[in-house]
Coordinates of C-alpha atoms in Angstrom, one line a residue:
M1 CA -8.8 22.6 5.0
R2 CA -12.1 23.2 3.2
I3 CA -10.7 22.0 -0.1
S4 CA -9.5 18.8 1.5
A5 CA -12.9 18.2 3.1
C6 CA -14.6 18.8 -0.3
L7 CA -12.2 16.3 -2.0
I8 CA -13.1 13.7 0.6
T9 CA -16.8 14.3 0.0
I10 CA -16.5 14.0 -3.7
F11 CA -14.4 10.8 -3.3
S12 CA -17.0 9.3 -1.1
L13 CA -19.8 10.1 -3.5
L14 CA -18.0 8.6 -6.4
L15 CA -17.4 5.4 -4.4
S16 CA -21.0 5.2 -3.4
L17 CA -22.1 5.4 -7.0
S18 CA -19.6 2.7 -8.2
P19 CA -20.4 -1.0 -8.0
V20 CA -18.8 -3.1 -5.3
A21 CA -16.8 -5.1 -7.9
D22 CA -15.7 -4.2 -11.4
A23 CA -15.4 -6.9 -14.1
A24 CA -11.9 -7.2 -15.5
R25 CA -10.5 -9.4 -18.3
I26 CA -8.2 -12.2 -17.4
K27 CA -5.4 -10.5 -19.4
D28 CA -5.8 -7.5 -17.0
V29 CA -5.1 -9.5 -13.9
A30 CA -2.8 -12.2 -15.1
K31 CA -0.2 -13.0 -17.8
V32 CA 0.9 -16.1 -19.6
Q33 CA 3.9 -17.7 -18.0
G34 CA 6.9 -17.7 -20.2
V35 CA 5.9 -14.6 -22.1
R36 CA 8.2 -12.0 -20.7
D37 CA 11.0 -9.5 -21.5
N38 CA 14.7 -10.4 -21.2
Q39 CA 17.4 -8.0 -20.0
V40 CA 20.6 -7.6 -22.1
V41 CA 23.6 -5.4 -21.3
G42 CA 26.9 -4.5 -22.9
M43 CA 29.9 -2.1 -22.5
G44 CA 30.9 0.2 -25.3
L45 CA 32.6 3.4 -26.4
V46 CA 31.0 6.7 -27.4
V47 CA 33.2 8.7 -29.7
G48 CA 33.0 12.2 -31.3
L49 CA 32.5 14.1 -28.0
N50 CA 33.6 17.7 -28.0
G51 CA 36.2 17.4 -25.2
T52 CA 33.5 16.2 -22.7
G53 CA 34.6 12.6 -22.6
D54 CA 36.6 10.6 -20.0
S55 CA 39.9 11.9 -18.7
T56 CA 43.1 10.0 -18.8
K57 CA 42.5 9.1 -15.1
S58 CA 39.9 6.7 -16.4
D59 CA 42.0 3.6 -16.8
M60 CA 39.0 1.6 -18.1
T61 CA 38.5 3.9 -21.1
V62 CA 42.2 3.9 -22.0
K63 CA 42.3 0.1 -22.0
A64 CA 39.1 -0.2 -24.0
I65 CA 40.5 2.1 -26.7
I66 CA 43.7 0.2 -26.9
N67 CA 41.9 -3.1 -27.2
M68 CA 39.6 -1.7 -29.9
M69 CA 42.6 -0.4 -31.9
K70 CA 44.3 -3.8 -31.7
N71 CA 41.3 -5.3 -33.3
F72 CA 41.8 -3.0 -36.2
G73 CA 45.5 -3.8 -36.4
I74 CA 46.6 -0.5 -35.0
S75 CA 49.3 -0.1 -32.3
V76 CA 48.7 2.8 -29.9
D77 CA 51.3 4.3 -27.5
L78 CA 49.8 4.6 -24.0
K79 CA 51.7 7.7 -23.2
N80 CA 50.2 9.6 -26.2
M81 CA 46.7 8.5 -25.5
K82 CA 44.1 11.3 -25.2
T83 CA 40.5 10.4 -24.2
K84 CA 38.7 13.7 -24.0
N85 CA 36.6 12.8 -27.1
V86 CA 35.8 9.3 -26.0
A87 CA 33.6 7.9 -23.1
T88 CA 33.1 4.4 -21.8
V89 CA 29.4 3.6 -21.4
M90 CA 27.1 0.8 -20.2
V91 CA 24.4 -0.1 -22.7
T92 CA 21.2 -1.7 -21.4
A93 CA 18.0 -2.8 -23.1
K94 CA 15.0 -5.1 -22.8
L95 CA 14.5 -7.8 -25.4
P96 CA 10.8 -8.3 -25.8
A97 CA 9.2 -11.7 -26.0
F98 CA 8.8 -13.1 -29.5
S99 CA 11.7 -11.0 -30.8
R100 CA 13.1 -12.2 -34.1
P101 CA 16.5 -11.6 -35.8
G102 CA 16.4 -8.3 -37.6
D103 CA 14.0 -6.6 -35.2
N104 CA 15.0 -3.2 -33.7
I105 CA 14.8 -2.4 -30.0
D106 CA 15.4 0.7 -27.9
I107 CA 18.5 1.0 -25.8
N108 CA 19.7 3.2 -22.9
V109 CA 23.3 4.5 -22.6
A110 CA 24.9 5.7 -19.4
S111 CA 28.5 6.9 -18.8
S112 CA 30.6 4.6 -16.6
G113 CA 33.6 6.9 -16.4
D114 CA 34.1 10.6 -15.5
A115 CA 32.7 12.1 -18.7
K116 CA 30.9 15.4 -18.4
S117 CA 28.5 14.9 -21.3
L118 CA 27.6 12.5 -24.1
Q119 CA 26.2 15.2 -26.2
G120 CA 26.9 14.7 -29.9
G121 CA 28.5 11.3 -29.4
V122 CA 28.2 8.1 -31.5
L123 CA 28.1 4.7 -30.0
L124 CA 30.4 2.2 -31.6
Q125 CA 29.2 -1.4 -32.3
T126 CA 28.4 -2.9 -28.9
P127 CA 27.3 -6.6 -28.4
L128 CA 24.5 -6.9 -25.9
R129 CA 24.5 -10.1 -23.8
A130 CA 21.9 -11.8 -21.7
A131 CA 22.5 -13.5 -18.3
N132 CA 23.6 -16.7 -20.0
G133 CA 26.5 -14.8 -21.7
E134 CA 25.1 -15.2 -25.2
V135 CA 24.9 -12.2 -27.6
Y136 CA 21.3 -11.4 -28.5
A137 CA 21.6 -7.9 -30.0
V138 CA 24.1 -5.4 -31.3
A139 CA 23.9 -1.6 -30.7
Q140 CA 25.4 1.2 -32.7
G141 CA 24.5 4.8 -33.7
P142 CA 24.1 8.4 -32.5
V143 CA 23.2 9.0 -28.8
S144 CA 20.3 11.3 -27.9
I145 CA 20.6 12.8 -24.4
G146 CA 17.6 15.1 -24.5
G147 CA 19.5 18.0 -23.0
F148 CA 22.8 19.8 -23.0
S149 CA 25.8 20.9 -21.0
A150 CA 27.6 24.1 -21.7
G151 CA 30.1 26.2 -19.9
G152 CA 33.2 28.5 -20.0
G153 CA 35.1 31.0 -18.0
G154 CA 34.3 29.3 -14.7
S155 CA 30.5 29.1 -15.2
G156 CA 28.2 26.8 -17.0
T157 CA 24.7 25.4 -17.3
V158 CA 23.2 21.9 -17.5
K159 CA 19.8 20.8 -18.8
N160 CA 18.5 17.3 -17.8
H161 CA 21.2 14.7 -17.3
P162 CA 23.9 14.9 -20.0
T163 CA 25.7 11.6 -19.0
T164 CA 22.8 9.3 -19.9
G165 CA 20.9 9.0 -23.1
M166 CA 18.9 6.7 -25.3
M167 CA 18.7 5.4 -28.8
P168 CA 15.3 4.6 -30.2
N169 CA 15.7 1.4 -32.4
G170 CA 19.4 1.6 -31.6
A171 CA 20.0 -2.1 -31.5
I172 CA 19.4 -4.9 -34.0
V173 CA 18.3 -8.3 -32.6
E174 CA 20.7 -11.0 -33.7
R175 CA 19.1 -14.0 -31.9
G176 CA 15.5 -14.6 -31.1
T177 CA 14.1 -15.8 -27.8
N178 CA 12.4 -19.1 -27.3
T179 CA 8.9 -18.6 -25.8
N180 CA 7.1 -21.8 -24.8
M181 CA 3.4 -20.8 -24.3
A182 CA 2.1 -24.4 -23.8
E183 CA 4.7 -26.3 -21.8
G184 CA 3.7 -29.9 -21.2
G185 CA 0.3 -29.3 -22.9
Y186 CA -0.7 -26.6 -20.4
V187 CA -1.0 -22.9 -20.6
R188 CA -0.3 -21.3 -17.2
F189 CA -1.6 -17.9 -16.1
A190 CA 0.4 -16.0 -13.5
L191 CA -1.6 -13.5 -11.5
Y192 CA 0.0 -10.0 -11.1
K193 CA -1.3 -10.0 -7.5
P194 CA -1.5 -13.5 -6.1
D195 CA -4.8 -14.1 -4.4
F196 CA -6.6 -17.5 -3.7
T197 CA -10.0 -16.1 -4.3
T198 CA -9.1 -14.4 -7.6
A199 CA -7.2 -17.6 -8.8
N200 CA -10.3 -19.7 -8.0
R201 CA -12.6 -17.3 -9.9
V202 CA -10.3 -17.4 -13.0
A203 CA -10.3 -21.2 -13.0
N204 CA -14.1 -21.3 -12.6
R205 CA -14.7 -18.7 -15.3
I206 CA -12.5 -20.7 -17.8
N207 CA -14.3 -24.0 -16.9
S208 CA -17.7 -22.4 -17.4
S209 CA -16.8 -21.6 -21.0
W210 CA -14.5 -24.4 -22.0
G211 CA -15.3 -27.3 -19.7
K212 CA -13.2 -28.5 -16.8
I213 CA -9.8 -27.7 -18.2
A214 CA -8.5 -25.1 -15.6
T215 CA -7.2 -25.6 -12.1
A216 CA -5.9 -23.1 -9.6
S217 CA -2.5 -24.5 -8.7
D218 CA -1.9 -21.9 -6.0
A219 CA -2.7 -18.3 -5.2
G220 CA -0.7 -17.0 -8.1
T221 CA -1.0 -19.7 -10.9
V222 CA -3.9 -21.1 -12.9
S223 CA -3.1 -24.1 -15.1
V224 CA -5.2 -24.6 -18.3
Q225 CA -5.0 -27.8 -20.3
V226 CA -4.8 -27.3 -24.0
P227 CA -7.4 -29.4 -25.9
D228 CA -6.0 -32.3 -28.0
G229 CA -5.7 -32.3 -31.7
D230 CA -4.7 -29.7 -34.3
F231 CA -5.5 -26.6 -32.2
D232 CA -4.8 -22.9 -32.8
I233 CA -2.9 -22.1 -29.6
V234 CA -2.9 -18.3 -30.3
N235 CA -6.6 -18.2 -30.8
F236 CA -7.1 -20.3 -27.7
I237 CA -5.1 -18.0 -25.5
A238 CA -6.7 -14.9 -26.9
G239 CA -10.1 -16.3 -26.1
L240 CA -9.1 -17.1 -22.5
E241 CA -7.6 -13.7 -22.0
D242 CA -10.8 -12.0 -23.1
L243 CA -13.0 -13.7 -20.5
T244 CA -14.1 -11.4 -17.7
I245 CA -14.0 -12.0 -13.9
D246 CA -14.5 -10.0 -10.7
P247 CA -11.0 -9.9 -9.1
D248 CA -10.9 -10.0 -5.3
Q249 CA -8.7 -7.8 -3.2
S250 CA -7.7 -7.6 0.4
A251 CA -8.8 -4.7 2.5
K252 CA -6.0 -2.1 2.4
I253 CA -5.5 1.6 3.1
V254 CA -2.4 3.3 1.6
F255 CA -0.9 6.5 3.1
N256 CA 1.4 8.8 1.2
E257 CA 3.1 10.6 4.1
R258 CA 4.7 13.2 1.8
T259 CA 1.6 14.4 0.1
G260 CA -1.1 13.6 2.7
T261 CA -2.9 11.3 0.2
V262 CA -5.1 8.5 1.6
V263 CA -6.3 5.7 -0.7
M264 CA -8.7 3.1 0.6
G265 CA -9.8 -0.2 -1.0
G266 CA -13.5 -0.7 -1.7
N267 CA -13.9 -3.4 1.0
V268 CA -12.5 -1.6 4.0
G269 CA -14.8 -2.0 6.9
I270 CA -15.0 -0.9 10.5
S271 CA -16.7 -1.9 13.7
E272 CA -18.7 0.5 15.8
V273 CA -16.3 3.0 17.4
A274 CA -16.4 6.5 18.9
V275 CA -13.9 9.1 17.5
S276 CA -13.1 12.4 19.0
Q277 CA -11.3 15.2 17.2
G278 CA -10.0 18.4 18.7
G279 CA -6.9 20.4 19.4
L280 CA -5.3 22.9 21.7
T281 CA -3.9 26.1 20.3
V282 CA -1.4 28.2 22.2
T283 CA -0.8 31.8 20.9
I284 CA 2.1 33.9 22.2
T285 CA 2.2 37.6 21.2
R286 CA 4.7 40.2 22.1
R287 CA 4.3 44.0 21.8
A288 CA 6.4 46.9 23.0
D289 CA 4.7 49.5 25.2
V290 CA 6.4 53.0 25.2
V291 CA 6.2 55.1 28.3
Q292 CA 6.7 58.8 27.7
P293 CA 8.3 61.1 30.3
N294 CA 6.3 64.0 31.9
P295 CA 6.3 67.3 29.9
F296 CA 9.2 69.7 30.6
T297 CA 11.4 67.1 32.2
Y298 CA 14.7 65.6 31.2
G299 CA 13.4 62.1 31.2
R300 CA 13.6 59.8 28.1
P301 CA 11.0 57.4 26.6
V302 CA 11.2 53.9 28.0
V303 CA 10.2 50.8 26.1
N304 CA 8.6 48.1 28.2
P305 CA 8.1 44.6 26.5
N306 CA 4.7 43.1 27.1
T307 CA 4.1 39.4 26.4
N308 CA 0.6 38.0 26.2
V309 CA -0.1 34.2 26.2
E310 CA -3.5 33.0 25.0
V311 CA -4.6 29.4 25.2
K312 CA -7.5 28.4 23.0
E313 CA -9.0 24.9 23.0
D314 CA -11.0 24.0 20.0
K315 CA -14.3 22.4 20.3
V316 CA -14.0 18.7 20.4
N317 CA -16.1 16.7 18.0
L318 CA -17.2 13.3 19.3
I319 CA -18.9 11.2 16.7
V320 CA -19.9 7.5 16.7
L321 CA -18.9 5.7 13.5
P322 CA -21.4 2.9 12.9
E323 CA -20.4 -0.6 11.8
S324 CA -19.8 -0.4 8.1
A325 CA -18.9 -2.7 5.2
N326 CA -17.7 -0.3 2.5
V327 CA -15.2 2.5 2.2
G328 CA -17.9 5.0 1.1
D329 CA -19.5 4.9 4.6
V330 CA -16.1 5.1 6.3
V331 CA -15.1 8.3 4.3
T332 CA -18.5 9.9 4.8
A333 CA -18.3 9.3 8.6
L334 CA -14.8 10.7 8.9
N335 CA -15.8 13.7 6.7
A336 CA -18.7 14.3 9.1
A337 CA -16.2 14.5 11.9
G338 CA -14.4 17.3 10.0
A339 CA -11.3 15.2 9.4
T340 CA -8.7 16.4 6.8
P341 CA -6.6 13.8 4.9
R342 CA -3.8 14.0 7.5
D343 CA -6.4 13.7 10.3
T344 CA -7.8 10.7 8.6
M345 CA -4.4 9.0 8.6
A346 CA -4.1 9.5 12.4
I347 CA -7.7 8.5 13.1
L348 CA -7.4 5.3 11.0
Q349 CA -4.1 4.3 12.7
A350 CA -5.8 4.8 16.1
M351 CA -8.8 2.8 15.0
Q352 CA -6.6 -0.1 13.9
A353 CA -4.8 0.0 17.3
A354 CA -8.2 -0.2 18.9
G355 CA -9.2 -3.2 16.8
A356 CA -12.1 -1.4 15.1
L357 CA -10.5 -1.2 11.6
H358 CA -10.6 -4.3 9.4
A359 CA -7.9 -3.4 6.9
T360 CA -4.1 -3.3 6.4
L361 CA -2.4 0.0 6.7
E362 CA 0.5 0.7 4.4
I363 CA 2.7 3.8 4.3
I364 CA 4.6 4.7 1.2

């Protein structure tokens, strides 16, 4: 309890020393529309497993092996098919923006059958397709699972998750992505957290440096007109991203119910309100009293249970929280009331129900 109170005190002191708003670059609060990663996925076979692959019950693996053998001109009898050293896997990756043919990207591999482990396996050539069905990369190589699975005689041990793995630089890009940074003569910035005030500040900051070329289209988008003529678009965007603004944020308090963590935004305010804190403690103890017989008698000791109930009501702290405009005063006032983080959650919820808390409560 004392440690939690000390943490609240330190937190409130740090907040009181920090400025109301911190300057941030435009690149920290927004990104250029069209500059994004693309997801690719494929299905492949991992071979070379030491008896930890899919069983013959995995019809998908059997068919995949037969189809692959046909591509090599080899006919395989289904009855003689053994798949313990082979596993069917799903291969996923992110194709970064501005990828070009010949670039390498990381991939993730996950078993899609009933394999026990992918340890020591090698992924065969696997095409990776985007949502449009086109192949953008090809993956192949040894799989690293970062763990192991071993067992025998009815016992075994497993470290990490042996049916998933990754391959750093495991795929080669075969087709680049088209990234249009200035569509229709405009560069558009998409805010990570849409907010009308922040979007307006971004537009005003750009206009103060480059003239009236920026407009806040909505709460999440700022459109910037590219100057006419032979213009270096990369240098232009880099200059825009480096401009600083004071991003705005809505008043919000986030609770983590599992850990008892309370995080408050810097603009959380309250109206004047009275808060009481106290509790009722009921303690029940039981002891056994032994009654001895009189000397020189044939009596036996008797055990009499004795139950004691004690009710203790803690001293109730009633404190008036003054009208405040920043989170530092709120935390300081709650700390003065002796509130722990979990008490703070309950108090703030009650304050919101009373209409005295000017913030949104969110539980994660």
